[in-house]
Amino acid sequence: MQRRQGRVNAGLLLLLYQISQVGLQNIPSVTLGVLALNIFLYLNPVRPLPEVCISVHEGFYRKNWQRLLLSPVHHADDWHLYYNMISMLWKGMMLERKLKSVWFAYVIAVFSVLIGVVYMVLEFMCMEILDDPSYKMNCAVGFSGVLFALKVLNNHYNPGRVSSVLGLQISSKYACWVELIAIHLISPGTSFAGHLAGILVGLMYTMGPLKKIMKACAGGVSLFTDPARPRDYYTDYYRYPGYQYRRPRSYDDYTGGLTEEEQLERAVLNSLNERGFGGATYNSERRPYGFWFPPEQRSEEMRRHRLRRFERR
Protein backbone atom coordinates (compact mmCIF):
# COMPACT_ATOMS: atom_id res chain seq x y z
CA MET A 1 0.00 0.00 0.00
CA GLN A 2 1.12 3.52 -0.70
CA ARG A 3 -0.07 6.09 1.80
CA ARG A 4 -0.75 9.60 0.45
CA GLN A 5 1.55 12.16 2.01
CA GLY A 6 2.93 15.63 1.57
CA ARG A 7 -0.13 17.93 1.55
CA VAL A 8 -3.24 18.88 3.44
CA ASN A 9 -6.30 17.06 2.10
CA ALA A 10 -8.85 19.87 2.37
CA GLY A 11 -11.50 17.84 0.54
CA LEU A 12 -11.05 14.91 2.91
CA LEU A 13 -11.25 17.13 5.99
CA LEU A 14 -14.41 18.76 4.68
CA LEU A 15 -15.90 15.33 3.95
CA LEU A 16 -15.19 14.14 7.50
CA TYR A 17 -16.73 17.34 8.86
CA GLN A 18 -19.90 16.82 6.80
CA ILE A 19 -20.18 13.22 8.00
CA SER A 20 -19.81 14.36 11.61
CA GLN A 21 -22.57 16.92 11.10
CA VAL A 22 -24.94 14.21 9.86
CA GLY A 23 -23.88 11.89 12.70
CA LEU A 24 -22.61 8.34 12.34
CA GLN A 25 -25.69 7.02 14.11
CA ASN A 26 -27.90 8.54 11.40
CA ILE A 27 -26.08 6.94 8.46
CA PRO A 28 -27.30 3.46 7.44
CA SER A 29 -24.74 0.68 7.82
CA VAL A 30 -24.01 -0.09 4.15
CA THR A 31 -23.77 3.58 3.22
CA LEU A 32 -21.39 4.15 6.13
CA GLY A 33 -19.35 1.12 5.06
CA VAL A 34 -19.02 2.43 1.49
CA LEU A 35 -17.88 5.81 2.80
CA ALA A 36 -15.34 4.20 5.10
CA LEU A 37 -13.98 1.91 2.37
CA ASN A 38 -13.47 4.74 -0.11
CA ILE A 39 -11.82 6.98 2.50
CA PHE A 40 -9.54 4.15 3.65
CA LEU A 41 -8.46 3.29 0.09
CA TYR A 42 -7.87 6.95 -0.66
CA LEU A 43 -5.47 7.16 2.29
CA ASN A 44 -4.06 3.67 1.67
CA PRO A 45 -4.42 2.87 -2.04
CA VAL A 46 -3.89 -0.76 -2.96
CA ARG A 47 -1.80 0.29 -5.97
CA PRO A 48 -1.00 3.53 -7.82
CA LEU A 49 -3.87 4.89 -9.92
CA PRO A 50 -2.40 3.77 -13.28
CA GLU A 51 -2.53 0.20 -11.94
CA VAL A 52 -6.15 0.25 -10.73
CA CYS A 53 -7.97 2.29 -13.38
CA ILE A 54 -10.15 0.43 -15.89
CA SER A 55 -9.73 0.63 -19.67
CA VAL A 56 -10.32 -1.50 -22.74
CA HIS A 57 -6.59 -2.11 -23.02
CA GLU A 58 -6.12 -3.19 -19.40
CA GLY A 59 -9.45 -4.87 -18.78
CA PHE A 60 -10.26 -6.54 -22.09
CA TYR A 61 -6.99 -7.08 -23.91
CA ARG A 62 -4.73 -7.73 -20.90
CA LYS A 63 -7.45 -9.50 -18.84
CA ASN A 64 -6.81 -7.49 -15.67
CA TRP A 65 -10.31 -8.15 -14.40
CA GLN A 66 -9.46 -7.20 -10.82
CA ARG A 67 -9.57 -3.60 -11.99
CA LEU A 68 -13.35 -3.91 -12.22
CA LEU A 69 -13.34 -4.15 -8.43
CA LEU A 70 -10.53 -1.69 -7.70
CA SER A 71 -11.33 1.20 -10.04
CA PRO A 72 -14.65 2.30 -8.44
CA VAL A 73 -13.19 2.65 -4.94
CA HIS A 74 -10.08 4.66 -5.85
CA HIS A 75 -10.10 8.40 -6.49
CA ALA A 76 -7.77 10.79 -8.26
CA ASP A 77 -7.59 13.41 -5.48
CA ASP A 78 -9.29 14.57 -2.30
CA TRP A 79 -11.88 16.73 -4.08
CA HIS A 80 -12.79 13.86 -6.38
CA LEU A 81 -13.36 11.80 -3.23
CA TYR A 82 -15.30 14.60 -1.51
CA TYR A 83 -17.86 15.21 -4.26
CA ASN A 84 -18.44 11.50 -4.85
CA MET A 85 -18.83 10.60 -1.19
CA ILE A 86 -21.11 13.55 -0.39
CA SER A 87 -23.33 12.38 -3.22
CA MET A 88 -23.12 8.81 -1.91
CA LEU A 89 -24.05 9.97 1.58
CA TRP A 90 -27.26 11.63 0.37
CA LYS A 91 -28.30 8.92 -2.10
CA GLY A 92 -27.36 6.12 0.28
CA MET A 93 -29.44 7.48 3.15
CA MET A 94 -32.49 7.61 0.88
CA LEU A 95 -32.07 4.37 -1.04
CA GLU A 96 -30.79 2.08 1.71
CA ARG A 97 -33.92 2.65 3.78
CA LYS A 98 -36.01 1.98 0.70
CA LEU A 99 -34.22 -1.14 -0.54
CA LYS A 100 -33.02 -2.44 2.86
CA SER A 101 -29.34 -2.86 3.71
CA VAL A 102 -28.63 -6.35 2.33
CA TRP A 103 -30.23 -5.68 -1.03
CA PHE A 104 -28.62 -2.23 -1.23
CA ALA A 105 -25.18 -3.78 -0.67
CA TYR A 106 -25.97 -6.33 -3.37
CA VAL A 107 -27.00 -3.55 -5.76
CA ILE A 108 -23.80 -1.57 -5.16
CA ALA A 109 -21.59 -4.63 -5.66
CA VAL A 110 -23.31 -5.61 -8.93
CA PHE A 111 -23.38 -2.03 -10.20
CA SER A 112 -19.69 -1.50 -9.44
CA VAL A 113 -18.64 -4.44 -11.62
CA LEU A 114 -21.26 -4.08 -14.34
CA ILE A 115 -20.59 -0.37 -14.89
CA GLY A 116 -16.95 -1.17 -15.59
CA VAL A 117 -18.04 -3.74 -18.19
CA VAL A 118 -20.47 -1.32 -19.86
CA TYR A 119 -17.78 1.38 -19.80
CA MET A 120 -15.39 -0.86 -21.72
CA VAL A 121 -18.13 -1.72 -24.22
CA LEU A 122 -18.81 2.00 -24.85
CA GLU A 123 -15.13 2.80 -25.27
CA PHE A 124 -14.68 -0.19 -27.58
CA MET A 125 -17.62 0.97 -29.71
CA CYS A 126 -16.14 4.46 -29.97
CA MET A 127 -12.80 2.97 -30.98
CA GLU A 128 -14.40 0.88 -33.73
CA ILE A 129 -16.91 3.44 -35.03
CA LEU A 130 -14.53 6.41 -35.01
CA ASP A 131 -11.51 4.30 -35.95
CA ASP A 132 -9.55 5.91 -33.12
CA PRO A 133 -7.36 3.49 -31.11
CA SER A 134 -6.86 6.09 -28.36
CA TYR A 135 -10.24 5.15 -26.85
CA LYS A 136 -8.90 1.78 -25.74
CA MET A 137 -6.34 3.58 -23.57
CA ASN A 138 -8.84 5.84 -21.74
CA CYS A 139 -8.52 4.78 -18.11
CA ALA A 140 -11.15 5.68 -15.49
CA VAL A 141 -11.35 5.57 -11.70
CA GLY A 142 -13.89 6.74 -9.16
CA PHE A 143 -17.35 6.03 -7.80
CA SER A 144 -19.12 8.44 -10.17
CA GLY A 145 -20.53 5.75 -12.43
CA VAL A 146 -22.18 3.98 -9.50
CA LEU A 147 -23.59 7.30 -8.29
CA PHE A 148 -25.20 7.98 -11.66
CA ALA A 149 -26.81 4.54 -11.52
CA LEU A 150 -28.07 5.22 -7.98
CA LYS A 151 -29.41 8.56 -9.18
CA VAL A 152 -31.53 6.74 -11.75
CA LEU A 153 -32.85 4.43 -8.99
CA ASN A 154 -33.58 7.34 -6.68
CA ASN A 155 -35.52 9.18 -9.39
CA HIS A 156 -37.40 5.97 -10.19
CA TYR A 157 -38.50 5.41 -6.58
CA ASN A 158 -39.31 9.10 -6.04
CA PRO A 159 -41.09 10.19 -9.25
CA GLY A 160 -42.46 13.65 -9.92
CA ARG A 161 -39.69 15.52 -8.12
CA VAL A 162 -37.72 18.49 -9.47
CA SER A 163 -33.92 18.72 -9.33
CA SER A 164 -31.77 21.84 -9.61
CA VAL A 165 -28.94 21.51 -12.15
CA LEU A 166 -26.82 24.66 -12.56
CA GLY A 167 -29.72 26.69 -11.22
CA LEU A 168 -32.21 25.19 -13.67
CA GLN A 169 -35.26 23.36 -12.37
CA ILE A 170 -35.29 20.01 -14.19
CA SER A 171 -37.75 17.15 -13.80
CA SER A 172 -36.03 14.31 -11.94
CA LYS A 173 -36.88 12.04 -14.87
CA TYR A 174 -34.38 13.91 -17.06
CA ALA A 175 -32.03 15.29 -14.40
CA CYS A 176 -29.38 12.60 -14.81
CA TRP A 177 -29.11 13.28 -18.56
CA VAL A 178 -28.82 17.04 -18.06
CA GLU A 179 -26.25 16.51 -15.31
CA LEU A 180 -24.27 14.15 -17.58
CA ILE A 181 -23.91 16.85 -20.24
CA ALA A 182 -23.35 19.66 -17.73
CA ILE A 183 -20.50 17.87 -15.95
CA HIS A 184 -18.81 17.07 -19.25
CA LEU A 185 -19.03 20.72 -20.37
CA ILE A 186 -17.78 22.11 -17.05
CA SER A 187 -15.08 19.48 -16.50
CA PRO A 188 -13.99 18.03 -19.86
CA GLY A 189 -11.50 15.77 -18.08
CA THR A 190 -14.27 13.68 -16.52
CA SER A 191 -15.20 10.35 -18.06
CA PHE A 192 -18.31 10.86 -20.18
CA ALA A 193 -18.45 7.13 -21.00
CA GLY A 194 -18.10 6.20 -17.31
CA HIS A 195 -21.00 8.40 -16.28
CA LEU A 196 -23.09 7.26 -19.24
CA ALA A 197 -22.38 3.64 -18.28
CA GLY A 198 -23.83 4.37 -14.83
CA ILE A 199 -27.04 5.78 -16.31
CA LEU A 200 -27.41 2.79 -18.64
CA VAL A 201 -26.93 0.29 -15.80
CA GLY A 202 -29.49 2.18 -13.70
CA LEU A 203 -31.98 1.97 -16.57
CA MET A 204 -31.20 -1.72 -16.99
CA TYR A 205 -32.26 -2.16 -13.36
CA THR A 206 -35.39 0.03 -13.36
CA MET A 207 -36.65 -0.64 -16.89
CA GLY A 208 -34.73 -3.66 -18.11
CA PRO A 209 -34.09 -7.24 -16.99
CA LEU A 210 -31.26 -6.58 -14.51
CA LYS A 211 -33.44 -6.54 -11.39
CA LYS A 212 -35.10 -9.84 -12.32
CA ILE A 213 -31.72 -11.41 -13.06
CA MET A 214 -30.35 -10.25 -9.71
CA LYS A 215 -33.39 -11.66 -7.91
CA ALA A 216 -33.00 -14.96 -9.72
CA CYS A 217 -29.30 -15.17 -8.83
CA ALA A 218 -30.04 -14.34 -5.19
CA GLY A 219 -33.07 -16.64 -5.00
CA GLY A 220 -31.23 -19.33 -3.07
CA VAL A 221 -29.94 -16.95 -0.40
CA SER A 222 -32.44 -16.32 2.40
CA LEU A 223 -30.90 -12.94 3.31
CA PHE A 224 -31.91 -11.50 -0.05
CA THR A 225 -35.60 -10.68 0.10
CA ASP A 226 -37.67 -8.82 -2.42
CA PRO A 227 -37.39 -5.15 -1.35
CA ALA A 228 -40.66 -4.32 -3.10
CA ARG A 229 -42.75 -6.48 -0.78
CA PRO A 230 -42.84 -6.35 3.04
CA ARG A 231 -41.60 -9.38 4.81
CA ASP A 232 -44.08 -11.30 6.95
CA TYR A 233 -42.41 -12.06 10.26
CA TYR A 234 -45.40 -13.93 11.68
CA THR A 235 -45.87 -16.78 9.22
CA ASP A 236 -43.87 -19.27 11.30
CA TYR A 237 -45.02 -20.30 14.77
CA TYR A 238 -44.82 -23.28 17.08
CA ARG A 239 -47.71 -25.63 17.82
CA TYR A 240 -48.13 -26.84 21.38
CA PRO A 241 -50.59 -29.60 22.35
CA GLY A 242 -53.84 -28.28 23.75
CA TYR A 243 -53.34 -24.76 22.46
CA GLN A 244 -55.19 -23.46 19.42
CA TYR A 245 -53.50 -20.81 17.34
CA ARG A 246 -55.39 -18.42 15.17
CA ARG A 247 -54.15 -17.38 11.77
CA PRO A 248 -51.83 -14.33 11.91
CA ARG A 249 -53.19 -11.12 10.51
CA SER A 250 -52.14 -10.27 6.97
CA TYR A 251 -50.17 -7.18 6.06
CA ASP A 252 -53.25 -5.60 4.44
CA ASP A 253 -55.09 -5.72 7.78
CA TYR A 254 -52.61 -3.17 9.08
CA THR A 255 -52.20 -1.03 5.96
CA GLY A 256 -55.63 -1.18 4.36
CA GLY A 257 -53.94 -2.33 1.15
CA LEU A 258 -52.17 1.02 0.68
CA THR A 259 -48.60 1.25 -0.60
CA GLU A 260 -45.85 2.75 1.54
CA GLU A 261 -46.08 6.04 -0.36
CA GLU A 262 -49.86 6.19 0.09
CA GLN A 263 -49.52 5.40 3.80
CA LEU A 264 -46.96 8.20 4.19
CA GLU A 265 -49.17 10.67 2.33
CA ARG A 266 -52.18 9.69 4.46
CA ALA A 267 -50.16 10.04 7.67
CA VAL A 268 -48.94 13.53 6.71
CA LEU A 269 -52.46 14.68 5.86
CA ASN A 270 -53.81 13.27 9.12
CA SER A 271 -51.09 14.98 11.11
CA LEU A 272 -51.84 18.32 9.44
CA ASN A 273 -55.57 17.91 10.07
CA GLU A 274 -54.88 17.06 13.71
CA ARG A 275 -53.04 20.34 14.09
CA GLY A 276 -55.77 22.34 12.34
CA PHE A 277 -53.97 23.18 9.09
CA GLY A 278 -57.09 22.91 6.96
CA GLY A 279 -59.08 20.04 5.57
CA ALA A 280 -61.83 18.08 7.23
CA THR A 281 -61.52 17.29 10.90
CA TYR A 282 -63.31 14.79 13.08
CA ASN A 283 -63.58 16.03 16.63
CA SER A 284 -65.66 13.21 18.07
CA GLU A 285 -62.51 11.60 19.39
CA ARG A 286 -58.83 12.34 19.39
CA ARG A 287 -57.03 10.56 16.56
CA PRO A 288 -53.58 9.04 16.97
CA TYR A 289 -50.82 10.48 14.83
CA GLY A 290 -49.77 8.47 11.82
CA PHE A 291 -51.84 6.11 9.72
CA TRP A 292 -55.59 6.03 10.23
CA PHE A 293 -58.88 5.70 8.32
CA PRO A 294 -61.61 8.36 8.07
CA PRO A 295 -64.96 7.48 9.75
CA GLU A 296 -66.56 5.80 6.74
CA GLN A 297 -63.59 3.48 6.32
CA ARG A 298 -63.25 3.02 10.08
CA SER A 299 -66.83 1.76 10.38
CA GLU A 300 -66.12 -0.80 7.69
CA GLU A 301 -63.00 -1.85 9.56
CA MET A 302 -65.00 -2.26 12.78
CA ARG A 303 -67.56 -4.38 10.92
CA ARG A 304 -64.82 -6.66 9.64
CA HIS A 305 -63.40 -7.01 13.17
CA ARG A 306 -66.83 -8.04 14.51
CA LEU A 307 -67.20 -10.65 11.74
CA ARG A 308 -63.80 -12.11 12.61
CA ARG A 309 -64.68 -12.37 16.29
CA PHE A 310 -67.97 -14.05 15.39
CA GLU A 311 -66.17 -16.58 13.15
CA ARG A 312 -63.79 -17.56 15.97
CA ARG A 313 -66.64 -18.49 18.32
Tab-separated table of C-alpha atoms in Angstrom:
chain	number	residue	atom	x	y	z
A	1	MET	CA	0.000	0.000	0.000
A	2	GLN	CA	1.116	3.524	-0.696
A	3	ARG	CA	-0.066	6.087	1.803
A	4	ARG	CA	-0.755	9.598	0.449
A	5	GLN	CA	1.553	12.158	2.014
A	6	GLY	CA	2.931	15.633	1.570
A	7	ARG	CA	-0.132	17.928	1.552
A	8	VAL	CA	-3.243	18.884	3.438
A	9	ASN	CA	-6.300	17.063	2.103
A	10	ALA	CA	-8.849	19.872	2.374
A	11	GLY	CA	-11.498	17.839	0.540
A	12	LEU	CA	-11.048	14.912	2.907
A	13	LEU	CA	-11.249	17.129	5.989
A	14	LEU	CA	-14.408	18.757	4.678
A	15	LEU	CA	-15.900	15.332	3.953
A	16	LEU	CA	-15.195	14.139	7.498
A	17	TYR	CA	-16.734	17.342	8.858
A	18	GLN	CA	-19.902	16.824	6.802
A	19	ILE	CA	-20.179	13.225	7.995
A	20	SER	CA	-19.806	14.357	11.611
A	21	GLN	CA	-22.573	16.919	11.095
A	22	VAL	CA	-24.936	14.215	9.860
A	23	GLY	CA	-23.884	11.888	12.696
A	24	LEU	CA	-22.610	8.344	12.344
A	25	GLN	CA	-25.694	7.022	14.112
A	26	ASN	CA	-27.903	8.539	11.402
A	27	ILE	CA	-26.077	6.940	8.462
A	28	PRO	CA	-27.302	3.458	7.437
A	29	SER	CA	-24.745	0.677	7.816
A	30	VAL	CA	-24.006	-0.094	4.151
A	31	THR	CA	-23.773	3.584	3.220
A	32	LEU	CA	-21.394	4.149	6.125
A	33	GLY	CA	-19.353	1.117	5.062
A	34	VAL	CA	-19.016	2.426	1.489
A	35	LEU	CA	-17.877	5.808	2.797
A	36	ALA	CA	-15.341	4.202	5.104
A	37	LEU	CA	-13.977	1.906	2.371
A	38	ASN	CA	-13.468	4.743	-0.106
A	39	ILE	CA	-11.822	6.980	2.496
A	40	PHE	CA	-9.542	4.145	3.648
A	41	LEU	CA	-8.463	3.291	0.093
A	42	TYR	CA	-7.869	6.951	-0.658
A	43	LEU	CA	-5.472	7.160	2.287
A	44	ASN	CA	-4.060	3.675	1.672
A	45	PRO	CA	-4.425	2.867	-2.042
A	46	VAL	CA	-3.892	-0.761	-2.965
A	47	ARG	CA	-1.804	0.295	-5.968
A	48	PRO	CA	-1.001	3.532	-7.821
A	49	LEU	CA	-3.870	4.895	-9.917
A	50	PRO	CA	-2.400	3.774	-13.283
A	51	GLU	CA	-2.533	0.202	-11.942
A	52	VAL	CA	-6.154	0.250	-10.730
A	53	CYS	CA	-7.974	2.294	-13.375
A	54	ILE	CA	-10.154	0.426	-15.887
A	55	SER	CA	-9.730	0.635	-19.668
A	56	VAL	CA	-10.319	-1.497	-22.738
A	57	HIS	CA	-6.588	-2.107	-23.021
A	58	GLU	CA	-6.117	-3.187	-19.403
A	59	GLY	CA	-9.455	-4.869	-18.778
A	60	PHE	CA	-10.262	-6.544	-22.085
A	61	TYR	CA	-6.985	-7.077	-23.905
A	62	ARG	CA	-4.731	-7.730	-20.898
A	63	LYS	CA	-7.453	-9.496	-18.843
A	64	ASN	CA	-6.814	-7.491	-15.669
A	65	TRP	CA	-10.314	-8.155	-14.404
A	66	GLN	CA	-9.457	-7.205	-10.817
A	67	ARG	CA	-9.568	-3.604	-11.994
A	68	LEU	CA	-13.354	-3.914	-12.217
A	69	LEU	CA	-13.343	-4.148	-8.429
A	70	LEU	CA	-10.530	-1.695	-7.703
A	71	SER	CA	-11.329	1.204	-10.040
A	72	PRO	CA	-14.654	2.300	-8.443
A	73	VAL	CA	-13.191	2.652	-4.942
A	74	HIS	CA	-10.077	4.658	-5.847
A	75	HIS	CA	-10.096	8.403	-6.493
A	76	ALA	CA	-7.767	10.792	-8.261
A	77	ASP	CA	-7.589	13.406	-5.484
A	78	ASP	CA	-9.293	14.566	-2.302
A	79	TRP	CA	-11.881	16.730	-4.081
A	80	HIS	CA	-12.785	13.858	-6.382
A	81	LEU	CA	-13.357	11.802	-3.231
A	82	TYR	CA	-15.298	14.600	-1.512
A	83	TYR	CA	-17.861	15.210	-4.257
A	84	ASN	CA	-18.436	11.505	-4.853
A	85	MET	CA	-18.834	10.604	-1.185
A	86	ILE	CA	-21.110	13.550	-0.395
A	87	SER	CA	-23.332	12.379	-3.220
A	88	MET	CA	-23.115	8.805	-1.909
A	89	LEU	CA	-24.054	9.973	1.583
A	90	TRP	CA	-27.263	11.633	0.374
A	91	LYS	CA	-28.296	8.924	-2.095
A	92	GLY	CA	-27.359	6.116	0.283
A	93	MET	CA	-29.443	7.482	3.154
A	94	MET	CA	-32.494	7.609	0.884
A	95	LEU	CA	-32.066	4.367	-1.038
A	96	GLU	CA	-30.787	2.077	1.706
A	97	ARG	CA	-33.916	2.648	3.780
A	98	LYS	CA	-36.014	1.981	0.698
A	99	LEU	CA	-34.221	-1.138	-0.542
A	100	LYS	CA	-33.023	-2.444	2.857
A	101	SER	CA	-29.344	-2.863	3.705
A	102	VAL	CA	-28.632	-6.348	2.329
A	103	TRP	CA	-30.231	-5.684	-1.033
A	104	PHE	CA	-28.616	-2.227	-1.227
A	105	ALA	CA	-25.176	-3.777	-0.670
A	106	TYR	CA	-25.970	-6.331	-3.365
A	107	VAL	CA	-26.996	-3.552	-5.764
A	108	ILE	CA	-23.804	-1.572	-5.157
A	109	ALA	CA	-21.594	-4.635	-5.656
A	110	VAL	CA	-23.310	-5.615	-8.928
A	111	PHE	CA	-23.377	-2.031	-10.202
A	112	SER	CA	-19.691	-1.495	-9.443
A	113	VAL	CA	-18.643	-4.435	-11.618
A	114	LEU	CA	-21.259	-4.082	-14.343
A	115	ILE	CA	-20.591	-0.372	-14.891
A	116	GLY	CA	-16.952	-1.172	-15.595
A	117	VAL	CA	-18.039	-3.737	-18.186
A	118	VAL	CA	-20.473	-1.318	-19.864
A	119	TYR	CA	-17.785	1.380	-19.798
A	120	MET	CA	-15.387	-0.860	-21.721
A	121	VAL	CA	-18.134	-1.719	-24.224
A	122	LEU	CA	-18.811	1.995	-24.845
A	123	GLU	CA	-15.130	2.802	-25.270
A	124	PHE	CA	-14.677	-0.193	-27.578
A	125	MET	CA	-17.625	0.969	-29.710
A	126	CYS	CA	-16.137	4.465	-29.965
A	127	MET	CA	-12.800	2.966	-30.975
A	128	GLU	CA	-14.395	0.883	-33.731
A	129	ILE	CA	-16.907	3.441	-35.028
A	130	LEU	CA	-14.526	6.414	-35.006
A	131	ASP	CA	-11.511	4.304	-35.947
A	132	ASP	CA	-9.552	5.910	-33.119
A	133	PRO	CA	-7.356	3.492	-31.110
A	134	SER	CA	-6.856	6.090	-28.356
A	135	TYR	CA	-10.240	5.148	-26.851
A	136	LYS	CA	-8.897	1.783	-25.743
A	137	MET	CA	-6.341	3.582	-23.568
A	138	ASN	CA	-8.843	5.836	-21.735
A	139	CYS	CA	-8.515	4.784	-18.105
A	140	ALA	CA	-11.152	5.679	-15.494
A	141	VAL	CA	-11.352	5.574	-11.699
A	142	GLY	CA	-13.889	6.737	-9.157
A	143	PHE	CA	-17.354	6.031	-7.800
A	144	SER	CA	-19.116	8.441	-10.169
A	145	GLY	CA	-20.530	5.745	-12.434
A	146	VAL	CA	-22.176	3.983	-9.505
A	147	LEU	CA	-23.586	7.297	-8.288
A	148	PHE	CA	-25.202	7.983	-11.657
A	149	ALA	CA	-26.814	4.537	-11.519
A	150	LEU	CA	-28.069	5.223	-7.979
A	151	LYS	CA	-29.415	8.563	-9.176
A	152	VAL	CA	-31.534	6.735	-11.746
A	153	LEU	CA	-32.845	4.434	-8.987
A	154	ASN	CA	-33.579	7.343	-6.681
A	155	ASN	CA	-35.525	9.178	-9.389
A	156	HIS	CA	-37.395	5.968	-10.186
A	157	TYR	CA	-38.499	5.409	-6.576
A	158	ASN	CA	-39.309	9.099	-6.035
A	159	PRO	CA	-41.088	10.195	-9.246
A	160	GLY	CA	-42.463	13.651	-9.916
A	161	ARG	CA	-39.692	15.519	-8.123
A	162	VAL	CA	-37.724	18.487	-9.465
A	163	SER	CA	-33.922	18.725	-9.329
A	164	SER	CA	-31.774	21.842	-9.611
A	165	VAL	CA	-28.940	21.509	-12.150
A	166	LEU	CA	-26.824	24.656	-12.556
A	167	GLY	CA	-29.725	26.692	-11.224
A	168	LEU	CA	-32.214	25.192	-13.672
A	169	GLN	CA	-35.258	23.359	-12.371
A	170	ILE	CA	-35.291	20.009	-14.186
A	171	SER	CA	-37.754	17.152	-13.798
A	172	SER	CA	-36.028	14.312	-11.943
A	173	LYS	CA	-36.881	12.037	-14.873
A	174	TYR	CA	-34.384	13.909	-17.062
A	175	ALA	CA	-32.027	15.291	-14.401
A	176	CYS	CA	-29.378	12.596	-14.809
A	177	TRP	CA	-29.109	13.275	-18.565
A	178	VAL	CA	-28.817	17.040	-18.064
A	179	GLU	CA	-26.254	16.505	-15.314
A	180	LEU	CA	-24.274	14.148	-17.578
A	181	ILE	CA	-23.910	16.846	-20.237
A	182	ALA	CA	-23.350	19.664	-17.726
A	183	ILE	CA	-20.505	17.868	-15.947
A	184	HIS	CA	-18.814	17.066	-19.246
A	185	LEU	CA	-19.030	20.718	-20.371
A	186	ILE	CA	-17.783	22.111	-17.045
A	187	SER	CA	-15.081	19.475	-16.496
A	188	PRO	CA	-13.986	18.034	-19.862
A	189	GLY	CA	-11.500	15.769	-18.082
A	190	THR	CA	-14.273	13.682	-16.523
A	191	SER	CA	-15.199	10.346	-18.057
A	192	PHE	CA	-18.308	10.858	-20.178
A	193	ALA	CA	-18.447	7.134	-20.997
A	194	GLY	CA	-18.105	6.200	-17.313
A	195	HIS	CA	-21.004	8.403	-16.281
A	196	LEU	CA	-23.091	7.256	-19.237
A	197	ALA	CA	-22.380	3.636	-18.279
A	198	GLY	CA	-23.835	4.369	-14.830
A	199	ILE	CA	-27.044	5.780	-16.307
A	200	LEU	CA	-27.414	2.792	-18.637
A	201	VAL	CA	-26.929	0.291	-15.802
A	202	GLY	CA	-29.487	2.175	-13.701
A	203	LEU	CA	-31.982	1.972	-16.566
A	204	MET	CA	-31.203	-1.719	-16.986
A	205	TYR	CA	-32.259	-2.158	-13.355
A	206	THR	CA	-35.392	0.028	-13.359
A	207	MET	CA	-36.654	-0.638	-16.892
A	208	GLY	CA	-34.727	-3.660	-18.107
A	209	PRO	CA	-34.090	-7.237	-16.987
A	210	LEU	CA	-31.263	-6.582	-14.514
A	211	LYS	CA	-33.435	-6.537	-11.387
A	212	LYS	CA	-35.099	-9.835	-12.319
A	213	ILE	CA	-31.716	-11.410	-13.059
A	214	MET	CA	-30.351	-10.248	-9.706
A	215	LYS	CA	-33.391	-11.659	-7.909
A	216	ALA	CA	-32.998	-14.965	-9.723
A	217	CYS	CA	-29.298	-15.170	-8.833
A	218	ALA	CA	-30.043	-14.343	-5.188
A	219	GLY	CA	-33.072	-16.637	-4.995
A	220	GLY	CA	-31.233	-19.332	-3.073
A	221	VAL	CA	-29.940	-16.953	-0.402
A	222	SER	CA	-32.441	-16.319	2.395
A	223	LEU	CA	-30.904	-12.942	3.312
A	224	PHE	CA	-31.913	-11.499	-0.049
A	225	THR	CA	-35.605	-10.683	0.104
A	226	ASP	CA	-37.672	-8.816	-2.422
A	227	PRO	CA	-37.392	-5.151	-1.354
A	228	ALA	CA	-40.658	-4.321	-3.103
A	229	ARG	CA	-42.754	-6.482	-0.775
A	230	PRO	CA	-42.841	-6.349	3.044
A	231	ARG	CA	-41.599	-9.384	4.814
A	232	ASP	CA	-44.077	-11.303	6.951
A	233	TYR	CA	-42.408	-12.063	10.265
A	234	TYR	CA	-45.403	-13.932	11.681
A	235	THR	CA	-45.866	-16.779	9.225
A	236	ASP	CA	-43.868	-19.272	11.304
A	237	TYR	CA	-45.022	-20.296	14.773
A	238	TYR	CA	-44.822	-23.283	17.076
A	239	ARG	CA	-47.705	-25.628	17.818
A	240	TYR	CA	-48.134	-26.842	21.383
A	241	PRO	CA	-50.595	-29.597	22.354
A	242	GLY	CA	-53.843	-28.282	23.752
A	243	TYR	CA	-53.344	-24.764	22.457
A	244	GLN	CA	-55.188	-23.459	19.422
A	245	TYR	CA	-53.500	-20.813	17.338
A	246	ARG	CA	-55.394	-18.422	15.169
A	247	ARG	CA	-54.148	-17.377	11.765
A	248	PRO	CA	-51.827	-14.333	11.906
A	249	ARG	CA	-53.188	-11.118	10.510
A	250	SER	CA	-52.143	-10.269	6.974
A	251	TYR	CA	-50.166	-7.177	6.060
A	252	ASP	CA	-53.245	-5.597	4.436
A	253	ASP	CA	-55.091	-5.721	7.776
A	254	TYR	CA	-52.606	-3.167	9.080
A	255	THR	CA	-52.205	-1.025	5.957
A	256	GLY	CA	-55.633	-1.184	4.357
A	257	GLY	CA	-53.943	-2.332	1.155
A	258	LEU	CA	-52.166	1.019	0.680
A	259	THR	CA	-48.604	1.247	-0.598
A	260	GLU	CA	-45.846	2.748	1.544
A	261	GLU	CA	-46.083	6.041	-0.363
A	262	GLU	CA	-49.863	6.186	0.089
A	263	GLN	CA	-49.521	5.400	3.803
A	264	LEU	CA	-46.961	8.203	4.190
A	265	GLU	CA	-49.174	10.666	2.334
A	266	ARG	CA	-52.184	9.692	4.457
A	267	ALA	CA	-50.157	10.036	7.674
A	268	VAL	CA	-48.939	13.528	6.715
A	269	LEU	CA	-52.464	14.681	5.864
A	270	ASN	CA	-53.812	13.268	9.119
A	271	SER	CA	-51.091	14.977	11.106
A	272	LEU	CA	-51.839	18.317	9.442
A	273	ASN	CA	-55.570	17.915	10.070
A	274	GLU	CA	-54.882	17.060	13.712
A	275	ARG	CA	-53.043	20.338	14.089
A	276	GLY	CA	-55.774	22.339	12.339
A	277	PHE	CA	-53.973	23.181	9.095
A	278	GLY	CA	-57.092	22.908	6.961
A	279	GLY	CA	-59.075	20.039	5.573
A	280	ALA	CA	-61.834	18.076	7.227
A	281	THR	CA	-61.520	17.292	10.903
A	282	TYR	CA	-63.314	14.794	13.077
A	283	ASN	CA	-63.576	16.027	16.631
A	284	SER	CA	-65.657	13.212	18.074
A	285	GLU	CA	-62.509	11.598	19.393
A	286	ARG	CA	-58.826	12.343	19.390
A	287	ARG	CA	-57.035	10.558	16.563
A	288	PRO	CA	-53.584	9.041	16.967
A	289	TYR	CA	-50.818	10.484	14.830
A	290	GLY	CA	-49.771	8.472	11.816
A	291	PHE	CA	-51.835	6.106	9.724
A	292	TRP	CA	-55.594	6.026	10.227
A	293	PHE	CA	-58.883	5.695	8.320
A	294	PRO	CA	-61.613	8.360	8.067
A	295	PRO	CA	-64.962	7.481	9.752
A	296	GLU	CA	-66.562	5.799	6.744
A	297	GLN	CA	-63.592	3.475	6.325
A	298	ARG	CA	-63.250	3.025	10.082
A	299	SER	CA	-66.833	1.765	10.378
A	300	GLU	CA	-66.120	-0.800	7.691
A	301	GLU	CA	-63.000	-1.847	9.558
A	302	MET	CA	-64.996	-2.260	12.775
A	303	ARG	CA	-67.562	-4.379	10.923
A	304	ARG	CA	-64.816	-6.664	9.644
A	305	HIS	CA	-63.403	-7.011	13.170
A	306	ARG	CA	-66.830	-8.042	14.511
A	307	LEU	CA	-67.195	-10.645	11.739
A	308	ARG	CA	-63.798	-12.107	12.606
A	309	ARG	CA	-64.684	-12.369	16.294
A	310	PHE	CA	-67.965	-14.047	15.387
A	311	GLU	CA	-66.165	-16.584	13.147
A	312	ARG	CA	-63.793	-17.561	15.971
A	313	ARG	CA	-66.639	-18.495	18.318
